[in-house]
Amino acid sequence: MGWDAEPVGRAGTLHGRFEEQARRAPEAVAVRCGAGELTYGELDARADRLARHLVAVGLEPGSRAAVALGRGTEVFVALLAVLKAGGAYVPLEPGAPDPLLRHVLTEADPAVVVTEESHRVRLSDAGGRAVVCVDSAAGAVAAQPAGPPTVATGPDDLACVFFTSGSTGLPRGALIEHRNLLAAHRGWRAVYGLRADDRILQTASLEFDVFTADWVRALCTGATLVVAPRNLTLDRSADIADLPALVAAEGITVLELNVRTARRLRAHLTASGGALPGVRLLTVGAEKWYLDEQLGLQRLLGPDVRVLNVYGLAEASVDSTYFDAAGATGGEGSERVSLVGEPFPGARVHVLGPDGGPAPGGAVGEIAVAGAGLGRGYLNRPDETARRFRPAAFDPDGRVLLTGDLGRVREDGVLEFTARAEAVVGPVDSVRATDVVKRVTAAAAAEGVLRSHPAVREAAVAEVEPEPGRRALVGYAVTGPEADGADAWSLSAHLTKRLPAGELPTAVVPLPALPRTRAGKLDRGSLPLPAPRDSTGPRTGKGGSGGSRGHKGGGGKAGGGRAGEARETGLTGCGWAFLALPFALAAWLLTDSFWPGSTDLSAVPDTYSGWFRILYLAEWVSFGLGAAFLVAGPAVIARYGRPPGLSIAAHLSVFWLLASWWPQDNLYRTSSPTDWPRQAVLVYVFNIALMAAALIVARFLAWRPPSERK
């Protein structure tokens, strides 16, 4: 039977496909971790015996078994054993926090837990289920007869349950069948060109869907799966410099990384001048990855390495689309877009409008995925299954998964990823609502502009709730250690110059690092709130990352420059004085030429003449400052982030409020009190204009962006 045909019976299962490889090349190395390795024949035989043992302790066909084992070869024995016993595995990281372990075990309610003695206590206190520790049960397992248990399984049987939390909420179990993952495997095989001589590196944690994707790609192809000794997703202390060395030592040809790890790798290779010798394919996913990042990594690795940006959800068997950087060009704007390309064979992608039907070409809408990789739905959550897995007359299968992500199909047919809506605006009734799409699109545009600043390494823009009932769009930026002067205010000015006033974040908060979830994705709930308007805390530099985990109550505030608050321009106080001085001197020297006798104090008693001299000096200085503000004031005004028209009016108003006293008072002093036409002109040119200027400045200061008016 050809691999591109729809398999039936045991051949249509994951373990059946693995068994084909074991029969074809039993001596080939199947999995390797450090010094330990198992051949296909050894892995198959050990999985058969453990499967018989699991059946003996109560794992029935169609039931679930939690697998909680550390990194090594034994975890693959356990996963295959559960499948051979007719069960579905629930991958569970044994080192996960206790609340997460309890939640998954309660939701999944597995009949058996497969683990090690060192984890028995933590995993056996959530119910009376059987616990099989592969180390202490090794003798009993070895005593089982050879060959798999006699269990009938097929393509439509449940293979695994991925617990995924998305952007918010507790993890929910996505139900994935054998046929779903085998359909994904056919797509990977076609796009990646998977071969039996490939050596595929696994860096992910057991609990994440990409862990399963890695072993399915390798063991259903006949390739070798090499497990990285360090978990690069969860182990934040792992040295990225170890990755290229491991790749070279193990002869890796294919690997997948999450976006955070790919960024670290790119920075390391750039600094060290290193490479990934022997690698022919690198895929990156799990988060928004910008085109300039993809192209930059492609240039570093060279034309012999394919660098793909992949997109998908666990509910649809991990990957649905991919974009190949080969032949792509960057140019201006590449730092603002993320291209996720075209569907894998067997997958389909739609962009939906507000009414739930296909959106017009080029319009931003909710991404929906469909095809043979689409799972059953969610465990124990019929309402959420009905909400996310929707009937769709426009799809050949009549069923799509609503991803909660926004994107658009460009004129060239390439899918562009905009953002995960709830990661930007929080929970909403419909991410396709026009208002939500507009808010998310504005945030995504601001994020792209923010990260285009040369000093910014990572950026995020999200709506937060600085105080109850008020939502605000806030930017967060991680700058490099060499980025002197890239403070909150300069970043706000960068945005102000490039975005419409109504789409500006109200503040930019510099952070040493963006908060991350266990999966390495942006943790929106842990983003700090910007400092309040009357804060006397730090307004420049690397604002602290401390703050409340949520956005609805008290907690720490991070320093941040607002796109609507002033501070000094590049001019210091002495700089302003130096700029104003020539204009003030000019006013002093020209006063008697323009208005002869205006400053003549010969008839004024000595008691009062000194006061008038101070007045004349104040008029000259005020004129000098006004002229200086006319020249240097735009930079100050721009920092407030007001609409362009209001900004120009405020700039000219401040100039007039300062500079007009010199001509006004001199004209009044040299005009006849009974020259009514002249007096009327002076009143309207100066007095009324000054009132109008004051009103404009008041309006300018009171203006609030739309995001703060809600």
mmCIF file of N, CA and C in Angstrom, residues 470 488-490 492-493 496 504-508 530-540 558-569 635-642 700-701 703 705 708:
data_model
loop_
_atom_site.group_PDB
_atom_site.id
_atom_site.type_symbol
_atom_site.label_atom_id
_atom_site.label_comp_id
_atom_site.label_asym_id
_atom_site.label_seq_id
_atom_site.Cartn_x
_atom_site.Cartn_y
_atom_site.Cartn_z
ATOM 1 N N ARG A 470 -11.178 51.033 32.453
ATOM 2 C CA ARG A 470 -10.423 51.766 31.426
ATOM 3 C C ARG A 470 -9.410 50.847 30.774
ATOM 4 N N ALA A 488 12.089 54.583 27.168
ATOM 5 C CA ALA A 488 10.662 54.554 26.873
ATOM 6 C C ALA A 488 10.232 55.737 26.026
ATOM 7 N N TRP A 489 10.830 56.889 26.278
ATOM 8 C CA TRP A 489 10.408 58.085 25.564
ATOM 9 C C TRP A 489 10.852 58.071 24.105
ATOM 10 N N SER A 490 12.059 57.637 23.850
ATOM 11 C CA SER A 490 12.499 57.583 22.453
ATOM 12 C C SER A 490 11.712 56.533 21.682
ATOM 13 N N SER A 492 8.554 55.752 22.331
ATOM 14 C CA SER A 492 7.253 56.386 22.097
ATOM 15 C C SER A 492 7.328 57.364 20.931
ATOM 16 N N ALA A 493 8.423 58.139 20.869
ATOM 17 C CA ALA A 493 8.590 59.074 19.759
ATOM 18 C C ALA A 493 8.695 58.334 18.429
ATOM 19 N N THR A 496 5.217 57.535 17.489
ATOM 20 C CA THR A 496 4.449 58.732 17.159
ATOM 21 C C THR A 496 4.703 59.206 15.741
ATOM 22 N N LEU A 504 -2.025 54.892 18.368
ATOM 23 C CA LEU A 504 -0.818 54.907 19.177
ATOM 24 C C LEU A 504 -1.031 54.207 20.513
ATOM 25 N N PRO A 505 -0.102 53.360 20.958
ATOM 26 C CA PRO A 505 -0.138 52.898 22.349
ATOM 27 C C PRO A 505 -0.025 54.088 23.293
ATOM 28 N N THR A 506 -0.710 54.011 24.414
ATOM 29 C CA THR A 506 -0.658 55.115 25.358
ATOM 30 C C THR A 506 0.655 55.161 26.118
ATOM 31 N N ALA A 507 1.418 54.080 26.098
ATOM 32 C CA ALA A 507 2.709 54.050 26.781
ATOM 33 C C ALA A 507 3.556 52.947 26.185
ATOM 34 N N VAL A 508 4.854 53.073 26.343
ATOM 35 C CA VAL A 508 5.797 52.007 25.993
ATOM 36 C C VAL A 508 6.594 51.673 27.244
ATOM 37 N N PRO A 530 1.508 49.885 32.878
ATOM 38 C CA PRO A 530 2.316 51.104 32.795
ATOM 39 C C PRO A 530 2.135 51.942 34.054
ATOM 40 N N ALA A 531 3.118 52.793 34.316
ATOM 41 C CA ALA A 531 3.023 53.678 35.474
ATOM 42 C C ALA A 531 1.840 54.615 35.305
ATOM 43 N N PRO A 532 1.139 54.946 36.402
ATOM 44 C CA PRO A 532 0.010 55.879 36.296
ATOM 45 C C PRO A 532 0.486 57.261 35.888
ATOM 46 N N ARG A 533 -0.454 58.084 35.477
ATOM 47 C CA ARG A 533 -0.111 59.408 34.952
ATOM 48 C C ARG A 533 0.602 60.284 35.972
ATOM 49 N N ASP A 534 0.239 60.130 37.257
ATOM 50 C CA ASP A 534 0.861 60.974 38.265
ATOM 51 C C ASP A 534 2.024 60.289 38.951
ATOM 52 N N SER A 535 2.515 59.214 38.314
ATOM 53 C CA SER A 535 3.606 58.470 38.936
ATOM 54 C C SER A 535 4.869 59.304 39.006
ATOM 55 N N THR A 536 5.558 59.194 40.115
ATOM 56 C CA THR A 536 6.854 59.854 40.242
ATOM 57 C C THR A 536 7.976 58.855 40.102
ATOM 58 N N GLY A 537 7.626 57.659 39.642
ATOM 59 C CA GLY A 537 8.619 56.607 39.478
ATOM 60 C C GLY A 537 9.467 56.847 38.263
ATOM 61 N N PRO A 538 10.369 55.918 37.957
ATOM 62 C CA PRO A 538 11.286 56.100 36.840
ATOM 63 C C PRO A 538 10.548 56.185 35.528
ATOM 64 N N ARG A 539 10.953 57.113 34.689
ATOM 65 C CA ARG A 539 10.300 57.317 33.399
ATOM 66 C C ARG A 539 11.211 56.992 32.240
ATOM 67 N N THR A 540 12.426 56.611 32.536
ATOM 68 C CA THR A 540 13.361 56.277 31.474
ATOM 69 C C THR A 540 14.103 55.043 31.868
ATOM 70 N N ALA A 558 5.187 49.298 36.054
ATOM 71 C CA ALA A 558 6.489 49.462 35.411
ATOM 72 C C ALA A 558 6.617 50.869 34.882
ATOM 73 N N GLY A 559 7.822 51.398 34.909
ATOM 74 C CA GLY A 559 8.055 52.702 34.316
ATOM 75 C C GLY A 559 7.816 52.646 32.830
ATOM 76 N N GLY A 560 7.376 53.733 32.242
ATOM 77 C CA GLY A 560 7.166 53.734 30.810
ATOM 78 C C GLY A 560 6.876 55.111 30.301
ATOM 79 N N GLY A 561 7.353 55.403 29.114
ATOM 80 C CA GLY A 561 7.077 56.691 28.504
ATOM 81 C C GLY A 561 5.768 56.639 27.774
ATOM 82 N N ARG A 562 4.921 57.626 27.996
ATOM 83 C CA ARG A 562 3.638 57.665 27.326
ATOM 84 C C ARG A 562 3.783 58.379 25.991
ATOM 85 N N ALA A 563 3.024 57.902 25.020
ATOM 86 C CA ALA A 563 3.010 58.575 23.730
ATOM 87 C C ALA A 563 2.157 59.831 23.819
ATOM 88 N N GLY A 564 1.822 60.272 25.014
ATOM 89 C CA GLY A 564 1.026 61.473 25.188
ATOM 90 C C GLY A 564 1.502 62.293 26.360
ATOM 91 N N GLU A 565 2.731 62.202 26.758
ATOM 92 C CA GLU A 565 3.252 63.000 27.851
ATOM 93 C C GLU A 565 4.582 63.603 27.440
ATOM 94 N N ALA A 566 4.814 64.833 27.899
ATOM 95 C CA ALA A 566 6.035 65.512 27.506
ATOM 96 C C ALA A 566 7.164 65.218 28.457
ATOM 97 N N ARG A 567 8.359 65.363 27.953
ATOM 98 C CA ARG A 567 9.566 65.447 28.760
ATOM 99 C C ARG A 567 10.541 66.284 27.945
ATOM 100 N N GLU A 568 11.736 66.431 28.425
ATOM 101 C CA GLU A 568 12.674 67.270 27.697
ATOM 102 C C GLU A 568 12.980 66.690 26.326
ATOM 103 N N THR A 569 13.245 67.584 25.366
ATOM 104 C CA THR A 569 13.770 67.131 24.090
ATOM 105 C C THR A 569 15.248 66.905 24.283
ATOM 106 N N ALA A 635 9.453 68.628 18.422
ATOM 107 C CA ALA A 635 9.861 67.376 19.073
ATOM 108 C C ALA A 635 9.148 67.188 20.403
ATOM 109 N N VAL A 636 8.936 68.308 21.125
ATOM 110 C CA VAL A 636 8.207 68.230 22.395
ATOM 111 C C VAL A 636 6.748 67.880 22.139
ATOM 112 N N ILE A 637 6.136 68.572 21.201
ATOM 113 C CA ILE A 637 4.722 68.346 20.888
ATOM 114 C C ILE A 637 4.491 66.912 20.411
ATOM 115 N N ALA A 638 5.415 66.388 19.610
ATOM 116 C CA ALA A 638 5.235 65.048 19.035
ATOM 117 C C ALA A 638 5.173 63.978 20.099
ATOM 118 N N ARG A 639 5.829 64.199 21.221
ATOM 119 C CA ARG A 639 5.860 63.173 22.263
ATOM 120 C C ARG A 639 4.494 62.955 22.907
ATOM 121 N N TYR A 640 3.592 63.911 22.722
ATOM 122 C CA TYR A 640 2.268 63.758 23.307
ATOM 123 C C TYR A 640 1.372 62.832 22.490
ATOM 124 N N GLY A 641 1.733 62.558 21.247
ATOM 125 C CA GLY A 641 0.961 61.629 20.440
ATOM 126 C C GLY A 641 -0.427 62.115 20.082
ATOM 127 N N ARG A 642 -0.624 63.438 19.956
ATOM 128 C CA ARG A 642 -1.931 63.981 19.583
ATOM 129 C C ARG A 642 -2.100 63.936 18.062
ATOM 130 N N PHE A 700 -5.448 70.481 23.803
ATOM 131 C CA PHE A 700 -4.317 69.594 23.519
ATOM 132 C C PHE A 700 -3.965 68.758 24.751
ATOM 133 N N LEU A 701 -3.923 69.388 25.904
ATOM 134 C CA LEU A 701 -3.565 68.667 27.130
ATOM 135 C C LEU A 701 -4.668 67.720 27.579
ATOM 136 N N TRP A 703 -6.787 66.089 25.614
ATOM 137 C CA TRP A 703 -7.119 65.067 24.613
ATOM 138 C C TRP A 703 -6.716 63.685 25.096
ATOM 139 N N PRO A 705 -6.585 59.421 23.751
ATOM 140 C CA PRO A 705 -6.746 58.531 22.598
ATOM 141 C C PRO A 705 -8.013 57.707 22.734
ATOM 142 N N GLU A 708 -8.479 54.977 25.381
ATOM 143 C CA GLU A 708 -8.658 55.322 26.794
ATOM 144 C C GLU A 708 -10.031 55.915 27.075
#
